[in-house]
mmCIF file with all atom_site columns, C-alpha atoms in Angstrom:
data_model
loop_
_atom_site.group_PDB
_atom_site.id
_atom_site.type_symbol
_atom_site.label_atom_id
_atom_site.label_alt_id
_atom_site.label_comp_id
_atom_site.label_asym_id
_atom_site.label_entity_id
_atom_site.label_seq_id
_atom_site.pdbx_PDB_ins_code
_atom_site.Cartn_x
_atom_site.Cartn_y
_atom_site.Cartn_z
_atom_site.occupancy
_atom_site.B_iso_or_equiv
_atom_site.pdbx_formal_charge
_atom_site.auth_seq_id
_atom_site.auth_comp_id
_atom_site.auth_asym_id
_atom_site.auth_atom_id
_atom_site.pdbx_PDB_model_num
ATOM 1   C CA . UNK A 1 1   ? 16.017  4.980   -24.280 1.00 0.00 ? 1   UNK A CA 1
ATOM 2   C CA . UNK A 1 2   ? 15.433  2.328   -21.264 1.00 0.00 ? 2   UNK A CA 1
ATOM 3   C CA . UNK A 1 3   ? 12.550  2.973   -19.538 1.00 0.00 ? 3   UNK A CA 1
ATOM 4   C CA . UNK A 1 4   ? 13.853  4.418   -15.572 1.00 0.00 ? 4   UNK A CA 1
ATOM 5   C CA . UNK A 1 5   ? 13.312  1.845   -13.160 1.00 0.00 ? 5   UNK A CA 1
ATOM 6   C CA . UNK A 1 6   ? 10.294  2.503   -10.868 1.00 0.00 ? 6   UNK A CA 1
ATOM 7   C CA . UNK A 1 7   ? 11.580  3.516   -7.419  1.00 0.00 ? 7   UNK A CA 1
ATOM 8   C CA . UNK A 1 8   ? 10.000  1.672   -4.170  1.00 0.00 ? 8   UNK A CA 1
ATOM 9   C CA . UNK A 1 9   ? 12.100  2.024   -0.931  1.00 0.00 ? 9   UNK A CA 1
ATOM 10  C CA . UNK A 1 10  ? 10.976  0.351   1.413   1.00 0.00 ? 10  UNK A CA 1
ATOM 11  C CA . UNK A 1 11  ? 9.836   1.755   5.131   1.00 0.00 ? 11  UNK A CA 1
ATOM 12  C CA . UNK A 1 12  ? 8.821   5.487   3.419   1.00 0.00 ? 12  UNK A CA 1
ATOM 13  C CA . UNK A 1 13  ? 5.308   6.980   2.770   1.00 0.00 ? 13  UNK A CA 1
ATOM 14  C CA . UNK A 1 14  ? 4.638   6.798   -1.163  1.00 0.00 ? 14  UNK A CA 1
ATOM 15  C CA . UNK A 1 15  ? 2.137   8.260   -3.192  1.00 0.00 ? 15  UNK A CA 1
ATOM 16  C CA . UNK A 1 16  ? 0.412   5.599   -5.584  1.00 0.00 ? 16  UNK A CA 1
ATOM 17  C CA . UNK A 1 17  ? -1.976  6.401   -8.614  1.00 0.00 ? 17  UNK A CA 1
ATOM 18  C CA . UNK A 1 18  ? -3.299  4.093   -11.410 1.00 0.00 ? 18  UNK A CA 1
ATOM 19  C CA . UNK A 1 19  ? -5.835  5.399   -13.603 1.00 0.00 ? 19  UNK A CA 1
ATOM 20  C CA . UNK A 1 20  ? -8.094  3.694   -15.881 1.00 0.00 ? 20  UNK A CA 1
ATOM 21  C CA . UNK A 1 21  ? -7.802  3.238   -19.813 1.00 0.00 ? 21  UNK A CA 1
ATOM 22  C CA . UNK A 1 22  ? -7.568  5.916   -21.629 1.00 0.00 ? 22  UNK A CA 1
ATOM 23  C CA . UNK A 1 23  ? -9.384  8.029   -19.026 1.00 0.00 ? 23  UNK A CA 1
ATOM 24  C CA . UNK A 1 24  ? -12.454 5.164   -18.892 1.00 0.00 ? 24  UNK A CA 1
ATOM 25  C CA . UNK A 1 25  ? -14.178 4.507   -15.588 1.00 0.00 ? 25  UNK A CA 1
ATOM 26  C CA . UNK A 1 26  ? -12.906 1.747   -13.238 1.00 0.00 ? 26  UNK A CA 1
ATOM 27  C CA . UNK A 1 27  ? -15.705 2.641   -10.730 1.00 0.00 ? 27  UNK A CA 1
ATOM 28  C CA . UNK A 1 28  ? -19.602 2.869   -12.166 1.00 0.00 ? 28  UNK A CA 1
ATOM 29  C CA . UNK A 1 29  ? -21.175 1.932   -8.274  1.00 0.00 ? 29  UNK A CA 1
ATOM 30  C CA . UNK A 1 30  ? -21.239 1.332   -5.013  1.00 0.00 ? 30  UNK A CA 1
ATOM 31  C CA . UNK A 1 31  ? -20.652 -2.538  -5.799  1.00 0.00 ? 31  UNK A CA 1
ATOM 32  C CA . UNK A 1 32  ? -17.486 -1.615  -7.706  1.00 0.00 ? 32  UNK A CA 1
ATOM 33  C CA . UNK A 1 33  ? -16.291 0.622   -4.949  1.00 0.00 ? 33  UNK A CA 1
ATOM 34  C CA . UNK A 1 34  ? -16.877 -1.823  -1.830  1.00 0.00 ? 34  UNK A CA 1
ATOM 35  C CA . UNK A 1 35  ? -15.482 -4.754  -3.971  1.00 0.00 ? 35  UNK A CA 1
ATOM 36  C CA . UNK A 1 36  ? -12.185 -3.538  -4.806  1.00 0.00 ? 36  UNK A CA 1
ATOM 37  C CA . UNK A 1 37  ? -11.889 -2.119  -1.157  1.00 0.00 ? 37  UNK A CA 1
ATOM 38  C CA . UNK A 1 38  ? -12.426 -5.871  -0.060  1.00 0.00 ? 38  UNK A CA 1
ATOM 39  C CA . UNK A 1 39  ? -9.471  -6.621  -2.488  1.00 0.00 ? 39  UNK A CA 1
ATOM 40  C CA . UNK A 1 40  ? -7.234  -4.078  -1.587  1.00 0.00 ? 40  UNK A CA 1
ATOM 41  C CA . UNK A 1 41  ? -7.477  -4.593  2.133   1.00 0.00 ? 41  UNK A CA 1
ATOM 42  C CA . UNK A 1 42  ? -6.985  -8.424  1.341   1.00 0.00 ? 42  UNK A CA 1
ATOM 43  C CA . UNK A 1 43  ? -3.652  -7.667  -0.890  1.00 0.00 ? 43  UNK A CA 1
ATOM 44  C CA . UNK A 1 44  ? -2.382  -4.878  1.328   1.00 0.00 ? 44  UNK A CA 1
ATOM 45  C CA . UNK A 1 45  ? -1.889  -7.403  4.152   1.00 0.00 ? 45  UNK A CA 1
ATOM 46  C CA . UNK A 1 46  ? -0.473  -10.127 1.569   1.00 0.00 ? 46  UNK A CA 1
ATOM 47  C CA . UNK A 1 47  ? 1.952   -8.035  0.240   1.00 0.00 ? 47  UNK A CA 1
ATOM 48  C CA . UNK A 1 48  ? 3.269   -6.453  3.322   1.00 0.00 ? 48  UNK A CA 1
ATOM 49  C CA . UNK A 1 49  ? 1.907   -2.870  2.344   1.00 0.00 ? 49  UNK A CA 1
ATOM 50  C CA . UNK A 1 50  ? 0.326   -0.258  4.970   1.00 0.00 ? 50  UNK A CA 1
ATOM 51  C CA . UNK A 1 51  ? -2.412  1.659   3.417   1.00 0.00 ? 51  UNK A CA 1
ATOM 52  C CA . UNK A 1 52  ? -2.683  4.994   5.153   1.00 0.00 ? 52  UNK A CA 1
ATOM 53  C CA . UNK A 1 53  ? -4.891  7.309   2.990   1.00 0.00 ? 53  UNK A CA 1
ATOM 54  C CA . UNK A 1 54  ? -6.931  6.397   -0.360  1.00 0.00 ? 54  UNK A CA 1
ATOM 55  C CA . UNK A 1 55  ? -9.118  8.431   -2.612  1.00 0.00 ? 55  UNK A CA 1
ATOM 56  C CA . UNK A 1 56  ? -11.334 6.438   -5.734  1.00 0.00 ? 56  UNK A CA 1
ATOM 57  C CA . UNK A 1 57  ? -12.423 8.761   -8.248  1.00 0.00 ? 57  UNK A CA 1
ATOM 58  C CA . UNK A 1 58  ? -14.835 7.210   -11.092 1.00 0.00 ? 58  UNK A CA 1
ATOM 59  C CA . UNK A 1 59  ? -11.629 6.983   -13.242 1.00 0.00 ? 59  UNK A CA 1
ATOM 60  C CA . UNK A 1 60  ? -8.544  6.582   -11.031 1.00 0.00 ? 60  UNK A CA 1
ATOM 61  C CA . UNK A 1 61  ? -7.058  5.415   -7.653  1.00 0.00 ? 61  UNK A CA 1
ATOM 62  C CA . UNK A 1 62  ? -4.696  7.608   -5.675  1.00 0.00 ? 62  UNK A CA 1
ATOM 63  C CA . UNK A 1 63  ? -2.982  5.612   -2.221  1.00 0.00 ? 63  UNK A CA 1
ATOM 64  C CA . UNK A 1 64  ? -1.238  6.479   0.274   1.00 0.00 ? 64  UNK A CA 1
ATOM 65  C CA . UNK A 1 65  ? 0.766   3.731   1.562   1.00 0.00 ? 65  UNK A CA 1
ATOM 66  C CA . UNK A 1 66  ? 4.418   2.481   2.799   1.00 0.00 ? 66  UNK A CA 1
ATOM 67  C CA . UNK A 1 67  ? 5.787   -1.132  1.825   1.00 0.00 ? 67  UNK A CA 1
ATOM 68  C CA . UNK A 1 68  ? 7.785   -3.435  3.212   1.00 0.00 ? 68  UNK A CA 1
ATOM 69  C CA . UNK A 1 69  ? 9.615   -4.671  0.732   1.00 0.00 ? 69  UNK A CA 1
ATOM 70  C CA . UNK A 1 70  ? 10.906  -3.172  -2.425  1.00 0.00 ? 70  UNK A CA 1
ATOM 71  C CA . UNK A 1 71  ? 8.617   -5.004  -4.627  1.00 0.00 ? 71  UNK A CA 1
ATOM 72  C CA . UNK A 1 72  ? 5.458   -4.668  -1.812  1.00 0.00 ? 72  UNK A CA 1
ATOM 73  C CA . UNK A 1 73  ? 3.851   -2.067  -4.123  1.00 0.00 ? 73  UNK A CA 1
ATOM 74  C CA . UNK A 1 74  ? 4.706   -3.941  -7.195  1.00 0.00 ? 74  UNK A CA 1
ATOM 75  C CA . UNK A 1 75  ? 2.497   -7.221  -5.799  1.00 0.00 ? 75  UNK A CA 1
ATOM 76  C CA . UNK A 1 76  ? 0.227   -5.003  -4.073  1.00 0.00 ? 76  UNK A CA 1
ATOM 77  C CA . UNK A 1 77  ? -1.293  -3.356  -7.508  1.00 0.00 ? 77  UNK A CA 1
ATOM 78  C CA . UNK A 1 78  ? -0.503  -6.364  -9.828  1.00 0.00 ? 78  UNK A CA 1
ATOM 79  C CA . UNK A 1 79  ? -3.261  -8.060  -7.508  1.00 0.00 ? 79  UNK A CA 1
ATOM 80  C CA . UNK A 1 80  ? -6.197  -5.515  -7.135  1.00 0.00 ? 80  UNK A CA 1
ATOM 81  C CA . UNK A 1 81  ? -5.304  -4.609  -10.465 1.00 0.00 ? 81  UNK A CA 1
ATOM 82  C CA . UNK A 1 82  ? -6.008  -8.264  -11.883 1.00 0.00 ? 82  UNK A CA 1
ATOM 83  C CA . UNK A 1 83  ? -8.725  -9.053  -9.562  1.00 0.00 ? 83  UNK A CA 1
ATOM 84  C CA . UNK A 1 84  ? -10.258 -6.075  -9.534  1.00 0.00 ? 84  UNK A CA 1
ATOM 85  C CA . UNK A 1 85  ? -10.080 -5.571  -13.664 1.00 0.00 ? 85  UNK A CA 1
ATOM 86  C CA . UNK A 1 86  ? -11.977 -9.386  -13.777 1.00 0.00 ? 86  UNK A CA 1
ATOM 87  C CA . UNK A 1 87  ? -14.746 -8.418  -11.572 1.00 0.00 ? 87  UNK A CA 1
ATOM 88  C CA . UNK A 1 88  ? -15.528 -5.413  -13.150 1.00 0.00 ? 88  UNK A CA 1
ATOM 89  C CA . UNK A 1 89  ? -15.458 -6.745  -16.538 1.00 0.00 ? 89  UNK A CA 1
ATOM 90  C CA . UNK A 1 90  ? -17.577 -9.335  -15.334 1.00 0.00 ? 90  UNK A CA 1
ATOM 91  C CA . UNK A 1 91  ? -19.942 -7.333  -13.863 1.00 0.00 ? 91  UNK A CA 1
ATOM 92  C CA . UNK A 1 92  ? -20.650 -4.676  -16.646 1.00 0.00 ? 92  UNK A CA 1
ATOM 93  C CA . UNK A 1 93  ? -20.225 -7.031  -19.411 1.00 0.00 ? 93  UNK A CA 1
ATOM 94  C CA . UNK A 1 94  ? -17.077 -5.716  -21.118 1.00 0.00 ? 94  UNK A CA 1
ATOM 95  C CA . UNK A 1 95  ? -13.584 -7.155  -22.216 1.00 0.00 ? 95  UNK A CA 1
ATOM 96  C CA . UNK A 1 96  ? -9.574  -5.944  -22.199 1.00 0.00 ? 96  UNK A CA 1
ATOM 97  C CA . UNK A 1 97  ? -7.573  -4.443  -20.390 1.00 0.00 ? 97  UNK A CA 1
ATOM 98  C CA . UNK A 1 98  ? -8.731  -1.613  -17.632 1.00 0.00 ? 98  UNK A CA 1
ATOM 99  C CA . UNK A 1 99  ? -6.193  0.031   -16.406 1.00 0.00 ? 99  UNK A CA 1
ATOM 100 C CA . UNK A 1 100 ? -3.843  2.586   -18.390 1.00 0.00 ? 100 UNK A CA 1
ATOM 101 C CA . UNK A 1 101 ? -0.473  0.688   -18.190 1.00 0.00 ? 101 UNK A CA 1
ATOM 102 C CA . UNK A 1 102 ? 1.958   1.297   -15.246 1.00 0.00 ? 102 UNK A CA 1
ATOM 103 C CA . UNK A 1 103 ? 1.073   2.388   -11.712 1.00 0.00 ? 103 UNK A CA 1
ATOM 104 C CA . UNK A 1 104 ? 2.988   5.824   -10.326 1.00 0.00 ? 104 UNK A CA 1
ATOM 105 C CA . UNK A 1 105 ? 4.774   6.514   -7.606  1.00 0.00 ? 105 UNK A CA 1
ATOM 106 C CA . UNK A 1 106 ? 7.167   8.172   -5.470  1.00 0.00 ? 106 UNK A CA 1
ATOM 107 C CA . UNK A 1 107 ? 8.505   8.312   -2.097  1.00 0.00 ? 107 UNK A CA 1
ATOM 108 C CA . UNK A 1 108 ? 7.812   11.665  0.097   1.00 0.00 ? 108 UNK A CA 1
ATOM 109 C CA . UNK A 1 109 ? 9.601   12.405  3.210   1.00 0.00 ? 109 UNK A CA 1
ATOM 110 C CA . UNK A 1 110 ? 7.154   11.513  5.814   1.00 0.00 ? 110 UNK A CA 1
ATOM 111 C CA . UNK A 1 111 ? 8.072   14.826  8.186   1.00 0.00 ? 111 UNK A CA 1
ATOM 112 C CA . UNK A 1 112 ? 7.250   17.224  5.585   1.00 0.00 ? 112 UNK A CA 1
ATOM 113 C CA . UNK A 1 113 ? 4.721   15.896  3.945   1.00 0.00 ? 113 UNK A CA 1
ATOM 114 C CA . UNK A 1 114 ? 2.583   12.770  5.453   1.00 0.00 ? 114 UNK A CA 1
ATOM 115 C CA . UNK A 1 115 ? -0.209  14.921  6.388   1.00 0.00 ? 115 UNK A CA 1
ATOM 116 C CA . UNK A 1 116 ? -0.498  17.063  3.387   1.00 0.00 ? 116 UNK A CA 1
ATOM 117 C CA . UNK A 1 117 ? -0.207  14.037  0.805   1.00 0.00 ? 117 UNK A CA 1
ATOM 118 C CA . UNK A 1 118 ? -3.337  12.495  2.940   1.00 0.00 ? 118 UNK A CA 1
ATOM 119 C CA . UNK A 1 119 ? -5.058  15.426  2.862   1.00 0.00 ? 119 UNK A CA 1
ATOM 120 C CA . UNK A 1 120 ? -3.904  15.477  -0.549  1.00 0.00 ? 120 UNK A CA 1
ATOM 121 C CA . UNK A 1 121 ? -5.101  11.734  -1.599  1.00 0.00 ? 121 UNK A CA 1
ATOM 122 C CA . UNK A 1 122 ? -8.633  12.307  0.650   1.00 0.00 ? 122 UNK A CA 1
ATOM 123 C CA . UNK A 1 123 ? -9.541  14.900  -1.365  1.00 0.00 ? 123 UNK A CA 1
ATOM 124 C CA . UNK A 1 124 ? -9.129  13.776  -5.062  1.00 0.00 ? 124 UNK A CA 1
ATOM 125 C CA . UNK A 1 125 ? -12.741 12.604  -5.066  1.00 0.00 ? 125 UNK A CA 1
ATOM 126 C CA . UNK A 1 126 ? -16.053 14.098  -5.343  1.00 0.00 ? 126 UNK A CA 1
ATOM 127 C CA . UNK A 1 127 ? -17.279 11.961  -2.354  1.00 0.00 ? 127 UNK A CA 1
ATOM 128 C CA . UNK A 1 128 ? -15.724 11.645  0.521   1.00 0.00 ? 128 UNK A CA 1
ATOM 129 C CA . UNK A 1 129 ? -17.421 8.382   1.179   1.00 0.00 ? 129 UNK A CA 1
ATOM 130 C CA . UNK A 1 130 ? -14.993 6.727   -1.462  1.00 0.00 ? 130 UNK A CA 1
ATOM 131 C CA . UNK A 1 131 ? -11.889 7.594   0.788   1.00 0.00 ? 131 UNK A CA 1
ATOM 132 C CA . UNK A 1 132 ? -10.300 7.317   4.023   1.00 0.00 ? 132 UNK A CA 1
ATOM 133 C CA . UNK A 1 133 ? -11.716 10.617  5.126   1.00 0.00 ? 133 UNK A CA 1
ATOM 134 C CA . UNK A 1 134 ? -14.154 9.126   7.232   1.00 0.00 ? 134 UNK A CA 1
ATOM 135 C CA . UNK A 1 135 ? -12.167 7.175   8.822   1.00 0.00 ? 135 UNK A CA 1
ATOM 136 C CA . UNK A 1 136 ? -9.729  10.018  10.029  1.00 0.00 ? 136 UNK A CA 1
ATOM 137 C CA . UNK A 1 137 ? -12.565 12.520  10.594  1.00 0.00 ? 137 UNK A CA 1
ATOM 138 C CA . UNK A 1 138 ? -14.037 9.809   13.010  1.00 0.00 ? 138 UNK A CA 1
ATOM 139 C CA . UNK A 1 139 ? -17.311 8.610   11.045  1.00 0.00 ? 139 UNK A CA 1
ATOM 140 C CA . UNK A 1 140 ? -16.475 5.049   10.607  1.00 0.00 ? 140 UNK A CA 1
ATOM 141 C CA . UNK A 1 141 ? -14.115 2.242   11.449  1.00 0.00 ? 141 UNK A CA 1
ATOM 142 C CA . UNK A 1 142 ? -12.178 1.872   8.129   1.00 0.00 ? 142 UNK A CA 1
ATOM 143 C CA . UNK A 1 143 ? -10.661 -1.994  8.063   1.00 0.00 ? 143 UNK A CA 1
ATOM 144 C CA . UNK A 1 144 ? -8.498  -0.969  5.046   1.00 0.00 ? 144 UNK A CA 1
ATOM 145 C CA . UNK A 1 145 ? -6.684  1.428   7.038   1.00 0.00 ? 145 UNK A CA 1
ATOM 146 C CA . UNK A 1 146 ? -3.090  1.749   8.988   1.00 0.00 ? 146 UNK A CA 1
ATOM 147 C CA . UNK A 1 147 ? -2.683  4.379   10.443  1.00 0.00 ? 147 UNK A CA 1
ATOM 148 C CA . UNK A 1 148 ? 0.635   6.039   10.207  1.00 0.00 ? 148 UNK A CA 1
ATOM 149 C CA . UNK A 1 149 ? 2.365   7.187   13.672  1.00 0.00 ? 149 UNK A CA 1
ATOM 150 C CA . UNK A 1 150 ? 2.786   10.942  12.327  1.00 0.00 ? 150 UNK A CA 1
ATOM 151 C CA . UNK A 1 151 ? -1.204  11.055  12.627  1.00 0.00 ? 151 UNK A CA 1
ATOM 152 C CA . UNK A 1 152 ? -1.131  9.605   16.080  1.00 0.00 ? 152 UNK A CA 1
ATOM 153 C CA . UNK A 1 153 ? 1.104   12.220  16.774  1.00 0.00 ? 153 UNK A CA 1
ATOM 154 C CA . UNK A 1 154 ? -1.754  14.353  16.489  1.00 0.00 ? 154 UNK A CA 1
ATOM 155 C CA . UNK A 1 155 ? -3.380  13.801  19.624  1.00 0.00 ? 155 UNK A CA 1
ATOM 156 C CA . UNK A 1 156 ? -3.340  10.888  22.875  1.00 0.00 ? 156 UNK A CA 1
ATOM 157 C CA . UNK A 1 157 ? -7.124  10.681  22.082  1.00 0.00 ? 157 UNK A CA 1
ATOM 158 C CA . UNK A 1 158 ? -9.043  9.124   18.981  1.00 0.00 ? 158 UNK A CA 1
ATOM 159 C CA . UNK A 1 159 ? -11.127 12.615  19.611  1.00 0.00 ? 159 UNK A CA 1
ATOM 160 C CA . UNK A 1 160 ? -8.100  14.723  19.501  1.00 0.00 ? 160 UNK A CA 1
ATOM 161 C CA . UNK A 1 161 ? -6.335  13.041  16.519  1.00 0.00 ? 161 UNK A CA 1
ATOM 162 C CA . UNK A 1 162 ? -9.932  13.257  14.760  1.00 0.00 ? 162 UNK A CA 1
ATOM 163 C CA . UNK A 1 163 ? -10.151 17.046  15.947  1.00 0.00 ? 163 UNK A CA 1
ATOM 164 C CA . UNK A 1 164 ? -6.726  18.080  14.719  1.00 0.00 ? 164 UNK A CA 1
ATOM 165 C CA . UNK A 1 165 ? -7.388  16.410  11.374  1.00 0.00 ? 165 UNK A CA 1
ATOM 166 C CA . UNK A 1 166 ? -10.346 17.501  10.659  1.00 0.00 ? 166 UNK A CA 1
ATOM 167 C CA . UNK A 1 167 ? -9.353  21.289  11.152  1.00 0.00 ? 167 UNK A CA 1
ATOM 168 C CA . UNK A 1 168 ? -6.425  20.899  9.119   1.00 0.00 ? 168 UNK A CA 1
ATOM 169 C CA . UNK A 1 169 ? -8.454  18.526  6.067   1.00 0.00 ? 169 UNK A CA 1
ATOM 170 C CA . UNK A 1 170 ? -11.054 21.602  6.407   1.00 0.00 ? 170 UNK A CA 1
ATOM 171 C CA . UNK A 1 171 ? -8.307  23.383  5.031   1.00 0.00 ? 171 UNK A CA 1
ATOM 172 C CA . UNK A 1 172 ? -7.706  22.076  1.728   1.00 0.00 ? 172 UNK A CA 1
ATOM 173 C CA . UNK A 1 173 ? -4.804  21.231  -0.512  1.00 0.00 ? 173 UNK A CA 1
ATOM 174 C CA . UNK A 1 174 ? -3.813  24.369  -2.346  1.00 0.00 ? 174 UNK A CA 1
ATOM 175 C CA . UNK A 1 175 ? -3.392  24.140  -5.998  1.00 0.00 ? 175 UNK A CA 1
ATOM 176 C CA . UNK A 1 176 ? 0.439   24.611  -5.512  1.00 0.00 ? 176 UNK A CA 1
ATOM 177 C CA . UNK A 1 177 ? 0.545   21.554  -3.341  1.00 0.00 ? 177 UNK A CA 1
ATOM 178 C CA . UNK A 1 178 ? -1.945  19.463  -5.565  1.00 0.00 ? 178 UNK A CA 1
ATOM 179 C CA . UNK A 1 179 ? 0.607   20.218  -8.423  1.00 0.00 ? 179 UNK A CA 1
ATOM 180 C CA . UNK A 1 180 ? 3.740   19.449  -6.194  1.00 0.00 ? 180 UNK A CA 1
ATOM 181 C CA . UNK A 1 181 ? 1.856   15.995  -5.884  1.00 0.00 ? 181 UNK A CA 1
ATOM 182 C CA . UNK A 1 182 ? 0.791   15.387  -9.200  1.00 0.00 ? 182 UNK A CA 1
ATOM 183 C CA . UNK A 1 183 ? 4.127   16.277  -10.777 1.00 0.00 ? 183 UNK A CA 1
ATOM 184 C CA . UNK A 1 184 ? 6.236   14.129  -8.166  1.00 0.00 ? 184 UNK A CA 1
ATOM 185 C CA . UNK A 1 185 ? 3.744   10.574  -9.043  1.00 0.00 ? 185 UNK A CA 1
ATOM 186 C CA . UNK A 1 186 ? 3.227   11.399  -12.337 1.00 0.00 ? 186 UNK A CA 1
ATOM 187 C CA . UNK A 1 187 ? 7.225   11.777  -12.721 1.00 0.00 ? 187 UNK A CA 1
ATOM 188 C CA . UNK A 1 188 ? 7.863   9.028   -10.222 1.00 0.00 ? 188 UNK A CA 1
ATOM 189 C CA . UNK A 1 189 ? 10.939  11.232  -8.319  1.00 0.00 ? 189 UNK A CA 1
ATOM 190 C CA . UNK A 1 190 ? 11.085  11.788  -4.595  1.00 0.00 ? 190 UNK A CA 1
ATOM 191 C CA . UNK A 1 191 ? 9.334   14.585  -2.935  1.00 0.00 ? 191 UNK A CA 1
ATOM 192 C CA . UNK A 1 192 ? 11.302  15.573  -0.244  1.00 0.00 ? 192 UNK A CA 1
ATOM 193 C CA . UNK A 1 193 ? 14.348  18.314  1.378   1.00 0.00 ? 193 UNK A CA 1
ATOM 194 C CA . UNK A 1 194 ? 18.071  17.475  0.014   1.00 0.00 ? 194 UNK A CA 1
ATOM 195 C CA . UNK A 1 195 ? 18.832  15.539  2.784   1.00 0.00 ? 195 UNK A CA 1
ATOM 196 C CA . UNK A 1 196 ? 15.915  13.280  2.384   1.00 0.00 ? 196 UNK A CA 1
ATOM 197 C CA . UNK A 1 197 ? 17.027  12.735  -1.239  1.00 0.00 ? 197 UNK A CA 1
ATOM 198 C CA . UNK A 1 198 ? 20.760  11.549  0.094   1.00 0.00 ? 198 UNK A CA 1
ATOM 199 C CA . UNK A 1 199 ? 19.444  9.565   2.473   1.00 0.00 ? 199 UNK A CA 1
ATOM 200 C CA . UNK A 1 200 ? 17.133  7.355   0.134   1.00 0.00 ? 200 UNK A CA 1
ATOM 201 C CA . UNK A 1 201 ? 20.741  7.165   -2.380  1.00 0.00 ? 201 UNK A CA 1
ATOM 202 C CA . UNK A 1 202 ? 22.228  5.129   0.398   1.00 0.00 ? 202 UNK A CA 1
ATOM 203 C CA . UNK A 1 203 ? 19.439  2.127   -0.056  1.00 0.00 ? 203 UNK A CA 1
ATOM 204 C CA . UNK A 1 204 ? 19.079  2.706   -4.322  1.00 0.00 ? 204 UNK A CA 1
ATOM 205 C CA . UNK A 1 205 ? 20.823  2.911   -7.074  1.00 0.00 ? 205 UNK A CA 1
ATOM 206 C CA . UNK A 1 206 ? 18.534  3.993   -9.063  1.00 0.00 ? 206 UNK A CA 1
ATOM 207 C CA . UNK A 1 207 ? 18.823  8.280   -10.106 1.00 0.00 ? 207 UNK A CA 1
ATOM 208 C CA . UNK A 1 208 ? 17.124  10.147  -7.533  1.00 0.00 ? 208 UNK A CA 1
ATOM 209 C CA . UNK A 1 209 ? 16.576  13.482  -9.669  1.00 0.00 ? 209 UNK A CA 1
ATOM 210 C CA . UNK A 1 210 ? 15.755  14.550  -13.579 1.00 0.00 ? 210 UNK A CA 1
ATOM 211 C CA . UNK A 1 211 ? 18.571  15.635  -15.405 1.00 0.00 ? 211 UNK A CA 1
ATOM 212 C CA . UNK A 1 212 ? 18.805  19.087  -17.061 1.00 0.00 ? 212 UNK A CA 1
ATOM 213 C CA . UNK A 1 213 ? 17.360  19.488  -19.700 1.00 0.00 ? 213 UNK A CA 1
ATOM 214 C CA . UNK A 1 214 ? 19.061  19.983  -23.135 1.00 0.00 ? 214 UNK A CA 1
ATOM 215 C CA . UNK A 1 215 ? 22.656  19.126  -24.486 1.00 0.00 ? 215 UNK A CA 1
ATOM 216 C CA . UNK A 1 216 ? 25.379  19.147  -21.576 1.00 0.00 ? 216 UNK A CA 1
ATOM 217 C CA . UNK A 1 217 ? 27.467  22.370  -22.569 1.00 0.00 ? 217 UNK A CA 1
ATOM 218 C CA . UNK A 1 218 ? 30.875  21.569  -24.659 1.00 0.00 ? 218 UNK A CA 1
ATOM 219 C CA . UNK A 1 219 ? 34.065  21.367  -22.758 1.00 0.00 ? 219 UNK A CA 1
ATOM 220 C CA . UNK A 1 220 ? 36.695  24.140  -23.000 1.00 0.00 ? 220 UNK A CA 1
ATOM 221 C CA . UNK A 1 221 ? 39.491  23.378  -25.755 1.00 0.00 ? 221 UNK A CA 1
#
């Protein structure tokens, strides 16, 4: 059976995750962590891709991010993917491949879900420090960063966008939601209300929702 195309539509929120090799580490230190930030800013802006949440775990990367173009994600993670795989091989003295073969994604309805799925993608790490979070919670100036307009909606201040964020990161993602996440990337369909869905069927041909499971049921002689 063909593999399903992977769906990128350009000018919506997606959630992006690419883990490493059979579960190996793609981060070991800080060196690893600041490098690949370097790169991703870099190929964000080269590819046309706006970065609005990330989260590095010691084995995985989870984005949030919007492209331009329907192949912006496509360039995006063929490029920190490459780059990043060298240095790190480089650097800790090992060979082949480091990532676990495709990236995932899939478009959410920006509305609904923005906020949540950055709350979402902040989270998925131990330390904060190897995220966004810091960035929306006001600690630092994060270059990697562009801020999507739903979290300016938050307040007409830095301090009040910072405010409302924080209270709503403090929280949490429930496990329902986390799931709702992880199934949608992992499965690569769109998380979103039925009229998001139709709407995203008008710019792709590609199927929009799993089919049911099981034989279809025999027509009536």
């Amino acid at each position: 059976m063909a593999r399903l195309a992977r769906l990128c539509v350009p000018g919506h929120p997606h959630l992006v995750q690419q883990r490493g090799h059979n579960g190996q580490p793609v981060f070991i230190d800080e060196a690893d962590i600041q490098g690949f930030l370097r790169m991703l800013a870099e190929a964000a802006k080269a590819s046309g891709v706006a970065v609005h949440a990330y989260g590095l775990a010691a084995g995985e990367v989870h984005l949030l991010a919007t492209p331009s173009a329907a192949d912006s994600l496509s360039r995006l993670m063929q490029a920190i993917g490459r780059q990043h795989g060298q240095a790190f091989n480089r650097r800790h003295g090992r060979s082949g491949s480091l990532w676990d073969g495709r990236f995932r994604t899939a478009p959410i309805e920006g509305e609904r879900h923005l906020l949540a799925a950055m709350r979402y993608v902040e989270s998925a790490v131990p330390d904060l420090r190897a995220s966004s979070a810091p960035h929306h919670l006001g600690q630092a100036t994060d270059p990697v960063v562009s801020d999507h307009s739903l979290y300016w909606a938050l307040g007409n201040t830095p301090f009040d966008r910072e405010m409302k964020y924080r209270t709503w990161f403090e929280q949490g993602t429930s496990s329902a939601e986390a799931e709702r996440f992880r199934r949608a990337t992992t499965q690569g369909w769109p998380l979103g209300e039925a009229s998001f869905i139709d709407s995203l069927s008008l710019v792709t041909s590609r199927r929009l929702v799993a089919r049911p499971r099981g034989r279809p049921p025999k027509a009536a002689v």
